[in-house]
Each structure stands twice: as C-alpha cells, then as structure tokens.
Amino acid sequence: MPKSEDNKSERASQTKSFEPTLLQWPSSRLESGSSRPLELFLNTLSALMAVLIIVYVGFLFVYNGRDIAGLPPMWKFIHEFSKLGPTVVPLMFAFVLGRTVRSYAHWRLQNGERIGFLDSLLGSTTMTGTVTTMIDSRHIGISSLVLALVWSLSPLGGQATLRVLLQQLEAQRSSATLPYLDVNTPFPSRFIVSSFGGLQIPVNALFTGSLGASSQVRNSTLDSWGNVKIPMMERLPGYKGPGSRDWVELGEHPESAVYSSLLGIPIAGLPGSGESTFSLETSYMTMGCDLRSGTMDNDTTGAGRIVSDAADQCDSHDLCYKRFTWGAISTIQEPANSTLPPRCEDPQVPARKLLYYNQDNERSTETNHTASLANCTLSTSYVEVRIACSGWDCAPTAVRPSTLTTNPSRNVTFLDSCGDGFEYATGYFLQLFETVTERGYSYGRPSVIQNYLVDPDLALNASAVLTNPPVHSVGGALFSTRLAQLLNTYWTAVIAPEALFLGHPEDFGRLSNQTYNTTLLTTEATVNDRVKTLRYDAGWMAVLVVSVAVLLAAAAAGLALDLRIRIPRLLMNVSTMTRGNPNFGVPVGGGALSDEKRARLLADVRVRFGETEVRDGQYDLVIGDCAEHGGRVATVTKGRVYG
C-alpha cells in the first residue's frame, strides 16, 4: 500500500477514537453591560485613575505661588506622585485606553464592521501595537493616526507630571508685627522687698555674663543672647544734637559704635530667614560727669563724706544713698523741701544729680587712701533706631533723636520710675545693684564695677582689682560712657530677665508679666525673604491637562460602550478561535459564554497551527486540537504544498 494511504488510515483511526474532553457547554444568557459587576468595577477604577491626576492638576492650580513650607499635608502625596508620574501615568493609560479601544472594537463587531478596521483596533491596544499594526498592515488610516496621537500622550503625560511641578526660590515681601521691650517699664514690684531671697540671681547672671563676654561680643551689634543693642547716638560722628531730626548712619561697621548698654532690646516674632527692616522707639540714660581724684579723709573734704552728705538734700537719706563694698552712690532728685511739682509731672523738671566715689587700690601704709570722685548729671536720650536683620542676625543701621511728641522730659530717667510713680524705685534699684558685689569683697577694695570702668577687657579678672590704675585716670568722658553703660545694662536686666534669656521667641506670651510687670511696644517690620515657592510650568501643564482630559474621556467612553455591548466579551486569542471552528473537537453551542468562561473550560485542550486533510490528498493549514491527543491537526510536512 502506498505511504499516503497509510497516513490516511492513521488519521482516520485517530479521528474515530477522539473523545472530546468537554462533553457539554453550560447554558448562559446574554448579559447587558449594566449586569456585569466586574466591568462596572473596572470602569469605576478607570475613572478614579483620571480623577487622581485631576486632583494633582487642581492642587498645582490652587497652590501655585504659595510658600511650600505652608502647604497642607497633602503636599507630601503630590510631591511623591510627581516623582512616580513617569511610571504610573503610562500604566494608567495602558489600563484605561487599552480597555476603551477593546470595548470600541467589541461594539463595532456587534454592529458589524470591516475586518481591516477591527484588526486595526485590536492591534492598537498599546503604543507599540499601534505602530507595528500600521507597519504590518501597510495601511495608515485616520483611525490609526488618531490612536497613535492619543497613545503618544501616555509617555508625554508621564513626563508632564514630573516636569510640571517646579520648586523655585522667589522673593517674597511681607510684614510682621514685632513686640519689643519698653525700657520705660516701671520698676518691678517683685523687687520691692526687704530681702530678695534669690530673686536677684537671674538679674546678676545677665549683668555679670555681659561684663564677662568677649570683646567681640561686647562690641558687636547683639548681646550674648541675640538681643539687638542700641547705639549711643551722642558718640557717633555726624550727631548734631538733641534738636536735630537727621538720621545718623552707622556705616558699614556698626560694631565700631559705642552701645548704650551691654544688653540689647528683646524682640519677639523675628523671622528666622529673610531680610527684615524696622525701626524702634526706645531710650537710654546718658551721663555727663566731672571726675577727679579725692581722699578718704573723714572730714568734710573726704570723698565718702561728700557723697553721703549730698543725700541729706533728700527727704529721706536712705532713698538717695547707697553704700557698696567699693564705695557709694548718691542720687539727688531735687533740693530738700522743694515746692516743685513731682518730677514725672513737671515739664521743667531739673536734671537728676548722681554722686559717685570708690576707694582706689593704692598699696600704701598711709591712713588716707586716694579715691575717685564723680559728680554727674543724668538725662535720657529718646531715639528712633533703624534695624536691619538677616534672619536673626540684626544690626542697627541708623539712629536719630525721637520725633515723638509724647516723650517725657529728657531730665526724667528710669530712676524716676514714671510708669507707676513709685518714688522709692531709686533706693530699691541701688539696693539690688549692691548684690552684684556684696559677697567676696572687703570694704574699700575695687570690684568688677571698677575693673570695667578702667578696662572692660579685665572686668572679671581677679587680679585686676589689685593692679588696675585708679578709676579717675580714665577721664571724665570715658567714665561717663562706661558708668552709663553699666547702669543701663543693670536696669535692662532688672525689668526683663525672662525676655532677655529667651533669645528669639515667637512672642512674649509666656512671660511672667504679673511678677515682672514688663511692658512691651510693637513695631511693623518689612520682611523680604527668598522662599521655596510652588510653581507649575505652563507648557507641561498644557500637556498634562490634555492628557488627563483624554484619559477621562476614554474612561467615560469605555463605560458608555460597555453599557451598550450585548455580545460576550472576546479575548481575541486562541479561545476566541474555537468559536464555530470545525477543527476543534468541542461540543456544539456555548456561543453565549464569554471568552473568559470558555477559556477556563478549554484550558487543558492542546492546540496546534498545523496541517489537516480537507479532501482526499489535499491538505491545508489550520488551527485546531493536536492529532496525537485525539484531535485533527498534525505537524506540517516539509515540502508539502497546501491549498
């Protein structure tokens, strides 16, 4: 028998012995789009993907130009999404647009459509598929070009999410209300006691800490705690007197100025970054002293007797006189039994007098040691100071006499305590000042006070009290400046120890105002800062808006199409090829089942694209189940002609 006859009989026997695995298709009705929960869920998921990008775009529009530091917590998600966008957005496009293209192909197949158009659609579910389909079909239609254009938005949209978000450093001008210390605060009531019981500790810590600061800190624009110092206007070149209204510039070297106090003015609310400018209305005490040497004789010419007798002009000697371990101070408000109005009410109030003496350190066996004796006139300088800050680094730039008409007389000083009219303020202030040197010193020996008056660099030097020259050797002008600095420093420490220690607080809300009765003033600052600002790139925003519009339209179209599709879902793969194909040994029917269900039922059937005999001796290439497993399709034969 010829070889071809043997093949025929072999295939015939295989065909006769074939028993299909699937004996019967399950019954099924056609489902409408609205009755497919999975399809509805996937369409909802598609819409949510588009909404996610819409939220991203909306955030950029709403917060465009805002300081990033002040953005809501959602900014963290937006920032992370922008970095993930180049990966996430193409995946969204593949999911949403791919499903919509397949749904459109099903809808057209349901209504009847050309094979070429359907092949073009089903081959265009990805960007790469769209391009290769046009190449393979050698046909470029309008639909193919539109799909290629739409798919190009997938990578562009991904890049747009990354490149649209900009973080730029931009100049920003704002204003801030800054509270600051009013140095005319009344004498604190907590120190109006017979024994301070440790209340003086923070005050003296500030004072001695300022004395012991390095020369760089003492001469700088800020004290050790970051409070800005006020320059002594009278010591600046260009000062024209208290009647002038001209600004006196400090120039490029404000550290070379002489400052009215070793402690600065506490200011709250200063921004930690940017450039701030503002002005302060404040004041400080000045002194003009006649300084000379004297003796410690016990007669009326002795320095101690002169200072003590001067206090007899007061109604109460103890109110005006205080003896220290190093000497004594008398301060005379006005002559005894004066008929003048109270100092705080008298527009023609006379200047307050202050008498000072200290025993100089003279290594001598003589009974009468030398002393330094000063007769000083006190006054107050009311000034307006311009301040410039870079962050918390502040410096005065100019100063002028205050133009306020509400300022008291220049002859009124903080020793008058005009804020509350407490006439004993001077006595308690000097009593508090005594605690700086009340321990560890013997009477008649100079102290840290005299060290500073002679040489500020040696203020806390232990041996300087023994080796320094007499105080009167520094001259009246320098003595006046340094003694005024000391008294201004101590006064500031007395009225605001808590505020001085705070450094750079946001506000003074936590001060013990009921105890210290600290009063505050406010000023308006102009703040110019370079802040990191949220911006969007207009070009990439246009690309992103178009992309999200297409994505949203695709999601909506996919939902609309799915609701109109009545035929089963086709996977457009091998399971689809089994429909009505005589080369598969599957039961008749099952047409109402979706490809997903058919694919699960046919999962174990082995298929081949091979040859089968269509007529006696005539073969063709088909797709069907494998002959060696009871099917109808064998492997191709080399050299055989098919047709």
XYZ file of C-alpha atoms in Angstrom:
643
model
C 0.000 0.000 0.000
C 1.377 3.481 -0.831
C 2.694 5.621 2.041
C -0.037 8.266 1.576
C -2.698 5.624 2.093
C -1.068 4.638 5.402
C -1.264 8.270 6.599
C -4.924 8.472 5.661
C -5.856 5.349 7.555
C -3.802 6.517 10.581
C -5.571 9.890 10.732
C -8.935 8.242 10.220
C -8.336 5.934 13.143
C -7.243 8.881 15.283
C -10.384 10.787 14.325
C -12.676 7.885 15.104
C -11.080 7.347 18.503
C -11.328 11.055 19.501
C -13.445 11.738 22.543
C -13.748 15.444 23.366
C -12.839 16.427 26.890
C -15.724 18.893 27.121
C -18.988 16.979 26.692
C -21.480 19.806 27.141
C -21.372 23.643 27.333
C -23.208 25.173 30.288
C -26.290 27.219 29.444
C -25.935 31.004 29.583
C -27.944 34.108 28.735
C -26.515 37.213 27.131
C -25.672 39.861 29.718
C -26.072 43.589 29.274
C -23.260 45.935 30.295
C -25.095 47.071 33.438
C -25.331 43.490 34.719
C -21.584 42.866 34.658
C -20.237 43.874 38.100
C -16.630 43.295 37.127
C -16.940 45.590 34.120
C -18.582 48.282 36.250
C -15.802 47.979 38.827
C -13.080 48.263 36.189
C -14.781 51.285 34.636
C -15.011 52.906 38.066
C -11.327 52.177 38.601
C -10.549 53.807 35.241
C -12.463 56.923 36.253
C -10.659 57.075 39.615
C -7.309 56.986 37.843
C -8.300 60.024 35.827
C -9.639 61.728 38.961
C -6.299 61.145 40.701
C -4.478 63.139 38.033
C -7.222 65.791 38.104
C -6.597 66.215 41.852
C -2.891 66.591 41.132
C -3.562 69.262 38.494
C -6.057 71.037 40.739
C -3.568 71.174 43.609
C -0.991 72.817 41.353
C -3.527 75.400 40.183
C -4.836 76.208 43.671
C -1.469 76.455 45.418
C 0.517 77.981 42.578
C 2.768 80.694 44.027
C 2.421 79.504 47.646
C 5.261 79.015 50.090
C 5.980 75.285 50.167
C 6.583 75.394 53.912
C 2.957 76.451 54.421
C 1.329 73.856 52.170
C -1.159 71.350 53.654
C -0.131 67.752 54.438
C -1.424 66.649 51.030
C 1.711 68.266 49.560
C 3.722 65.181 50.539
C 1.464 62.988 48.388
C 1.611 65.468 45.497
C 5.392 65.603 45.667
C 5.698 61.807 45.678
C 3.170 61.458 42.844
C 5.187 63.846 40.689
C 8.226 61.594 41.069
C 6.232 58.428 40.337
C 4.288 60.002 37.456
C 6.599 58.885 34.612
C 5.967 55.295 35.701
C 2.380 55.451 36.940
C 0.726 57.545 34.215
C 1.736 55.263 31.288
C 0.343 52.334 33.287
C -2.901 54.251 33.756
C -3.058 54.992 30.042
C -2.417 51.328 29.201
C -5.218 50.242 31.524
C -7.838 52.862 30.651
C -7.176 53.481 26.966
C -6.451 49.813 26.226
C -9.804 48.769 27.709
C -11.647 51.501 25.850
C -10.132 50.505 22.482
C -11.115 46.867 23.066
C -14.628 47.919 24.129
C -14.985 50.006 20.981
C -13.851 47.038 18.860
C -16.472 44.807 20.547
C -19.172 47.397 19.954
C -18.247 47.722 16.284
C -18.070 43.926 15.959
C -21.547 43.682 17.486
C -22.910 46.131 14.917
C -20.853 44.781 12.019
C -17.576 46.223 10.828
C -14.834 45.674 8.262
C -12.175 43.155 9.212
C -9.406 45.636 8.441
C -10.815 48.216 10.820
C -11.345 45.644 13.574
C -7.822 44.284 13.129
C -6.506 47.839 13.332
C -8.393 48.468 16.581
C -7.490 45.193 18.242
C -3.847 45.676 17.308
C -3.777 49.180 18.785
C -4.245 48.484 22.477
C -0.711 49.758 23.187
C 1.543 52.423 21.714
C 3.888 49.821 20.265
C 0.984 47.752 18.961
C -0.465 50.773 17.165
C 2.785 51.461 15.322
C 3.509 47.825 14.442
C -0.079 47.299 13.244
C 0.281 50.189 10.801
C 3.580 48.756 9.574
C 2.325 45.172 9.295
C -0.925 46.131 7.542
C 0.871 48.587 5.272
C -2.090 50.877 5.712
C -2.199 54.163 7.606
C -5.745 55.292 8.183
C -7.181 58.233 10.049
C -8.173 55.998 12.965
C -4.621 54.653 13.215
C -3.154 58.162 13.235
C -5.633 59.294 15.893
C -4.804 56.287 18.061
C -1.069 56.888 17.621
C -1.535 60.527 18.622
C -3.603 59.573 21.659
C -1.120 56.905 22.724
C 1.710 59.437 22.462
C 0.099 61.249 25.378
C 0.963 58.272 27.588
C 4.724 58.950 27.865
C 4.196 62.693 27.482
C 1.648 62.727 30.297
C 4.045 60.766 32.489
C 6.843 63.238 31.858
C 4.438 66.137 32.365
C 3.581 65.015 35.917
C 7.282 65.203 36.758
C 8.282 68.327 34.859
C 5.187 70.429 35.515
C 5.973 70.793 39.234
C 8.556 73.458 39.970
C 10.076 74.479 43.301
C 11.556 77.928 42.875
C 13.266 80.305 45.252
C 11.355 83.569 44.896
C 11.498 86.918 46.611
C 8.519 87.427 48.878
C 7.637 90.603 50.738
C 5.511 90.504 53.834
C 5.006 92.389 57.055
C 5.288 91.292 60.654
C 4.272 92.873 63.933
C 7.160 92.661 66.367
C 6.708 93.208 70.115
C 9.776 94.510 71.908
C 10.774 95.659 75.368
C 9.773 99.110 76.562
C 12.761 100.243 78.635
C 10.455 102.667 80.444
C 8.860 99.689 82.173
C 8.211 100.598 85.838
C 10.467 99.136 88.495
C 9.307 95.508 89.022
C 7.171 95.038 92.105
C 8.820 91.707 92.956
C 11.987 93.564 93.954
C 10.187 95.884 96.367
C 11.065 93.663 99.333
C 13.344 93.815 102.332
C 15.178 90.625 101.315
C 15.466 89.447 97.729
C 15.755 85.772 98.646
C 17.481 84.775 95.414
C 15.318 86.884 93.107
C 18.430 88.775 92.082
C 20.185 85.670 90.704
C 18.941 85.833 87.063
C 19.460 89.604 87.053
C 23.041 89.349 88.232
C 23.670 86.413 85.888
C 22.740 88.610 82.938
C 24.795 91.512 84.239
C 27.970 89.606 85.087
C 27.599 87.485 81.951
C 27.604 90.667 79.902
C 30.644 92.004 81.767
C 32.491 88.762 81.165
C 31.630 88.496 77.471
C 34.478 88.632 74.996
C 35.359 91.953 73.421
C 33.911 90.678 70.135
C 30.524 90.172 71.803
C 30.680 93.404 73.830
C 31.432 95.394 70.684
C 29.026 93.506 68.435
C 25.505 94.516 67.491
C 23.987 91.660 69.522
C 24.424 90.585 73.109
C 25.214 87.022 74.150
C 21.524 86.048 73.864
C 20.908 87.576 70.442
C 19.174 90.779 71.575
C 19.965 93.808 69.414
C 21.911 96.636 71.075
C 21.108 100.324 70.813
C 23.993 102.614 69.796
C 24.815 105.636 71.899
C 23.867 108.374 69.466
C 25.957 111.024 71.183
C 29.169 109.110 70.411
C 28.529 108.794 66.652
C 30.167 111.060 64.062
C 27.585 113.300 62.463
C 25.388 113.733 65.524
C 24.052 117.310 65.570
C 22.408 117.454 68.990
C 19.033 116.525 70.505
C 17.209 119.159 68.442
C 18.188 117.584 65.123
C 15.898 115.232 63.199
C 18.579 113.941 60.848
C 19.466 110.290 60.703
C 22.976 109.405 61.803
C 24.201 106.430 59.774
C 26.345 103.784 61.421
C 28.014 102.939 58.119
C 29.401 99.576 57.148
C 30.916 98.876 60.568
C 28.198 99.105 63.236
C 30.398 97.056 65.564
C 32.652 100.110 65.907
C 29.846 102.099 67.521
C 29.607 102.683 71.263
C 26.497 100.987 72.620
C 24.326 102.358 75.379
C 24.078 99.007 77.156
C 25.828 95.669 77.183
C 22.391 94.068 76.898
C 20.191 94.525 73.877
C 16.460 95.016 73.419
C 14.472 91.739 73.391
C 12.388 91.478 70.215
C 9.874 88.721 69.503
C 8.481 87.437 66.232
C 11.610 87.925 64.143
C 11.542 85.534 61.167
C 14.417 83.091 61.176
C 15.143 83.702 57.492
C 14.984 86.556 55.030
C 15.815 90.224 55.336
C 13.824 92.286 57.853
C 13.873 96.038 58.344
C 12.077 98.028 61.015
C 12.563 100.863 63.464
C 12.352 101.002 67.246
C 11.381 103.819 69.564
C 13.454 103.426 72.703
C 15.644 105.335 75.156
C 18.688 105.063 77.370
C 20.262 107.070 80.182
C 23.269 109.291 79.487
C 25.654 110.906 81.944
C 27.937 113.883 81.981
C 30.437 113.527 84.827
C 33.055 115.703 86.416
C 35.632 113.101 87.506
C 38.528 113.828 89.821
C 40.690 112.210 92.440
C 39.959 112.646 96.121
C 40.912 111.320 99.508
C 39.248 109.121 102.049
C 39.623 111.701 104.884
C 36.868 111.602 107.439
C 36.404 115.355 107.365
C 34.071 117.178 105.040
C 36.570 117.030 102.186
C 36.691 113.246 102.099
C 35.045 111.565 99.093
C 32.853 109.328 101.220
C 31.624 112.283 103.278
C 30.868 114.347 100.176
C 28.717 111.612 98.636
C 26.949 110.827 101.890
C 26.242 114.465 102.772
C 24.742 115.055 99.341
C 21.973 112.613 100.168
C 20.905 114.857 103.033
C 19.142 117.000 100.444
C 16.581 114.234 100.016
C 13.557 113.889 102.230
C 14.933 110.508 103.256
C 18.681 109.880 103.245
C 18.280 106.146 102.568
C 16.207 106.815 99.444
C 19.086 108.615 97.781
C 22.211 106.999 99.185
C 23.655 103.514 98.962
C 26.990 102.340 100.283
C 28.764 99.486 98.475
C 31.834 97.440 99.338
C 33.763 99.520 96.806
C 32.331 102.995 97.625
C 28.970 104.719 97.451
C 26.398 106.398 95.176
C 24.027 109.232 95.966
C 21.374 110.330 93.529
C 19.575 113.594 94.196
C 16.186 114.212 92.635
C 15.861 117.829 93.682
C 16.675 120.026 96.671
C 15.130 119.118 100.015
C 11.756 120.682 100.865
C 11.318 121.583 97.200
C 7.968 123.062 96.190
C 8.357 121.876 92.601
C 5.716 119.515 91.165
C 6.510 115.796 91.126
C 9.281 115.022 88.655
C 7.093 112.920 86.404
C 4.607 115.801 86.036
C 6.920 118.814 85.897
C 7.649 119.908 82.293
C 10.578 121.964 83.598
C 11.941 119.233 85.845
C 15.619 119.793 86.740
C 18.209 117.188 85.841
C 18.893 114.497 88.400
C 22.338 114.512 90.022
C 24.395 111.412 90.784
C 27.475 111.431 93.014
C 29.871 108.528 92.879
C 33.032 107.555 94.678
C 35.193 104.493 95.036
C 38.374 103.906 97.011
C 41.262 103.321 94.652
C 43.611 100.446 95.131
C 46.766 102.124 96.439
C 49.346 99.844 98.046
C 50.238 102.282 100.783
C 50.574 102.278 104.510
C 49.122 105.741 104.712
C 45.887 106.136 106.531
C 44.218 108.265 103.899
C 43.923 106.320 100.673
C 43.063 108.047 97.427
C 39.617 107.843 95.893
C 37.918 108.576 92.572
C 35.064 111.048 92.917
C 32.482 111.967 90.255
C 29.645 114.477 90.114
C 27.308 113.506 87.265
C 24.258 114.987 85.587
C 21.749 112.416 84.303
C 19.477 112.682 81.285
C 17.599 110.417 78.903
C 18.103 110.167 75.154
C 14.913 109.235 73.308
C 15.877 107.747 69.972
C 14.457 106.111 66.893
C 16.683 103.326 65.617
C 16.597 101.615 62.248
C 17.315 97.901 62.454
C 18.215 95.548 59.605
C 18.189 91.790 60.129
C 19.282 88.828 58.093
C 17.341 86.100 59.792
C 18.092 86.591 63.488
C 21.344 88.421 62.833
C 20.340 92.032 63.456
C 22.245 95.289 63.474
C 21.301 98.963 63.897
C 21.903 100.893 60.685
C 20.910 104.440 61.673
C 19.713 106.421 64.666
C 18.177 109.822 65.253
C 16.503 111.735 68.090
C 12.922 110.583 68.505
C 10.274 112.691 66.793
C 7.512 111.592 69.179
C 5.852 114.471 70.996
C 4.701 112.184 73.820
C 8.188 111.573 75.210
C 8.775 112.865 78.757
C 11.395 115.458 79.551
C 14.994 114.419 78.853
C 15.698 115.149 82.531
C 13.448 112.258 83.577
C 15.285 108.913 83.775
C 14.327 105.337 84.592
C 15.341 106.079 88.196
C 12.207 108.221 88.431
C 10.020 105.204 87.523
C 7.399 107.427 85.957
C 5.441 104.434 84.693
C 3.902 103.915 88.114
C 5.161 106.942 90.044
C 6.879 104.767 92.645
C 9.107 107.298 94.404
C 11.247 104.679 96.161
C 12.367 102.984 92.925
C 15.847 104.501 93.104
C 16.520 103.148 96.580
C 15.398 99.619 95.705
C 17.330 99.717 92.418
C 20.562 100.646 94.229
C 19.850 98.041 96.884
C 19.546 95.432 94.125
C 22.687 96.750 92.415
C 24.556 96.218 95.684
C 24.055 92.434 95.391
C 26.464 92.303 92.429
C 29.439 92.785 94.744
C 28.109 92.208 98.262
C 29.955 88.920 98.832
C 33.601 88.043 98.461
C 34.832 91.604 98.730
C 36.034 93.651 101.664
C 35.096 97.282 102.113
C 37.437 99.666 100.410
C 38.592 97.304 97.663
C 37.678 97.899 93.995
C 35.329 95.395 92.355
C 34.252 94.193 88.925
C 32.489 97.555 88.553
C 35.759 99.464 88.826
C 37.518 96.881 86.652
C 35.056 97.612 83.851
C 35.336 101.380 84.312
C 39.116 101.172 83.905
C 39.421 98.345 81.343
C 36.321 96.447 80.099
C 38.502 93.569 78.888
C 39.525 92.875 82.503
C 36.115 93.248 84.126
C 36.131 89.762 85.669
C 39.887 89.474 86.059
C 40.605 88.541 89.685
C 43.990 90.241 89.913
C 42.945 93.406 88.085
C 41.350 94.766 91.265
C 44.861 94.845 92.708
C 46.793 96.092 89.706
C 44.485 98.416 87.764
C 45.220 102.144 87.855
C 42.769 104.472 89.665
C 39.355 104.959 88.073
C 39.884 108.726 87.778
C 42.761 108.043 85.371
C 40.364 107.140 82.521
C 38.989 110.695 82.243
C 35.501 112.096 82.648
C 34.168 111.332 79.132
C 35.092 107.662 79.143
C 33.980 107.277 82.753
C 30.588 108.824 81.916
C 30.063 106.449 78.996
C 31.064 103.318 80.890
C 29.125 104.080 84.063
C 26.033 104.838 81.958
C 26.524 101.515 80.147
C 26.680 99.673 83.468
C 23.554 101.298 84.887
C 21.616 100.869 81.614
C 22.691 97.220 81.484
C 21.582 96.533 85.027
C 18.273 98.335 84.547
C 17.511 96.235 81.449
C 18.361 93.053 83.359
C 16.103 94.125 86.239
C 12.994 94.843 84.156
C 13.199 91.949 81.680
C 15.347 88.985 82.777
C 12.981 86.426 81.267
C 12.650 88.220 77.941
C 16.417 88.661 77.635
C 17.064 84.963 78.164
C 14.528 83.890 75.506
C 16.728 84.892 72.579
C 14.396 84.737 69.565
C 10.892 83.884 70.795
C 7.842 83.869 68.535
C 6.069 86.001 71.113
C 6.238 87.015 74.748
C 3.131 85.082 75.762
C 4.938 83.052 78.413
C 6.490 85.950 80.322
C 5.628 86.334 83.990
C 4.033 89.711 83.425
C 2.214 89.687 86.738
C 5.549 89.404 88.537
C 7.838 91.496 86.381
C 5.098 93.830 85.019
C 7.158 94.064 81.823
C 5.615 96.429 79.286
C 6.006 95.991 75.557
C 5.837 98.149 72.469
C 5.256 96.981 68.901
C 6.693 97.878 65.533
C 5.917 96.848 61.972
C 8.697 95.084 60.096
C 9.040 94.644 56.359
C 10.289 91.149 55.578
C 11.897 90.289 52.261
C 12.565 86.600 52.035
C 13.537 84.107 49.384
C 11.145 81.268 49.956
C 10.767 77.990 48.149
C 7.597 78.516 46.158
C 5.363 76.035 44.353
C 5.020 76.812 40.645
C 3.916 74.905 37.554
C 5.415 75.002 34.074
C 2.768 76.327 31.691
C 3.904 74.225 28.715
C 3.980 70.948 30.587
C 0.735 71.883 32.316
C -0.942 72.138 28.896
C 0.339 68.659 28.025
C -0.856 67.305 31.375
C -4.307 68.881 31.036
C -4.745 67.407 27.541
C -3.540 64.028 28.798
C -5.923 63.934 31.733
C -8.774 65.141 29.513
C -8.105 62.284 27.089
C -7.816 59.818 29.959
C -11.088 60.992 31.485
C -12.820 60.927 28.101
C -11.510 57.407 27.489
C -12.798 56.255 30.876
C -16.222 57.784 30.194
C -16.325 56.347 26.670
C -15.348 52.926 27.980
C -18.234 52.992 30.439
C -20.706 54.154 27.783
C -19.568 51.477 25.321
C -19.663 48.685 27.898
C -23.257 49.573 28.729
C -24.206 49.149 25.042
C -22.360 45.896 24.347
C -24.620 42.806 24.344
C -22.286 40.179 22.881
C -19.950 38.146 25.106
C -16.521 39.513 25.803
C -13.878 38.235 23.400
C -10.279 37.871 24.480
C -9.198 37.914 20.817
C -6.828 34.994 21.471
C -6.856 31.247 20.901
C -10.017 30.666 22.920
C -11.785 33.025 20.533
C -10.621 30.898 17.596
C -12.541 27.896 18.944
C -15.873 29.562 18.249
C -17.545 27.591 15.391
C -14.194 26.146 14.338
C -14.676 22.571 12.972
C -11.033 21.821 13.644
C -11.680 21.721 17.376
C -13.378 18.710 18.839
C -15.579 20.690 21.191
C -19.312 20.350 21.605
C -21.680 22.467 19.597
C -23.015 25.525 21.427
C -21.550 27.689 24.158
C -21.770 30.766 21.973
C -23.361 32.866 24.706
C -20.460 32.262 27.039
C -17.804 34.932 27.337
C -14.299 34.150 26.214
C -13.187 34.235 29.816
C -15.522 31.367 30.701
C -14.755 29.445 27.515
C -11.035 29.848 28.148
C -11.358 28.360 31.625
C -13.316 25.377 30.280
C -10.850 24.769 27.441
C -7.714 25.427 29.453
C -6.374 21.838 29.120
C -7.062 21.370 25.394
C -3.781 21.298 23.425
C -3.890 23.189 20.113
C -1.640 23.477 17.078
C -1.294 25.583 13.976
C -0.581 22.763 11.559
C -1.976 20.674 8.709
C -5.191 18.749 8.293
C -6.653 16.868 5.364
C -9.579 18.772 3.884
C -10.135 16.434 0.883
C -8.616 13.242 -0.261
C -4.941 14.039 -0.653
C -5.434 17.788 -0.191
C -4.132 19.487 2.952
C -4.492 22.946 4.441
C -3.018 24.807 7.388
C -5.490 25.427 10.211
C -5.621 25.926 13.969
C -7.128 23.066 15.900
C -6.531 20.449 18.548
C -3.498 18.186 18.294
C -3.815 14.897 16.418
C -1.670 12.967 18.903
C -4.117 13.912 21.651
C -7.172 12.815 19.700
C -7.520 15.984 17.650
C -7.380 16.768 13.945
C -4.253 18.840 13.341
C -0.834 17.316 12.731
C 2.519 18.954 12.364
C 3.369 20.396 8.969
C 5.211 18.237 6.424
C 8.334 19.604 4.796
C 7.920 20.230 1.081
C 4.154 19.731 1.028
C 2.014 22.108 -0.992
C -1.036 23.392 0.832
C -4.131 24.868 -0.746
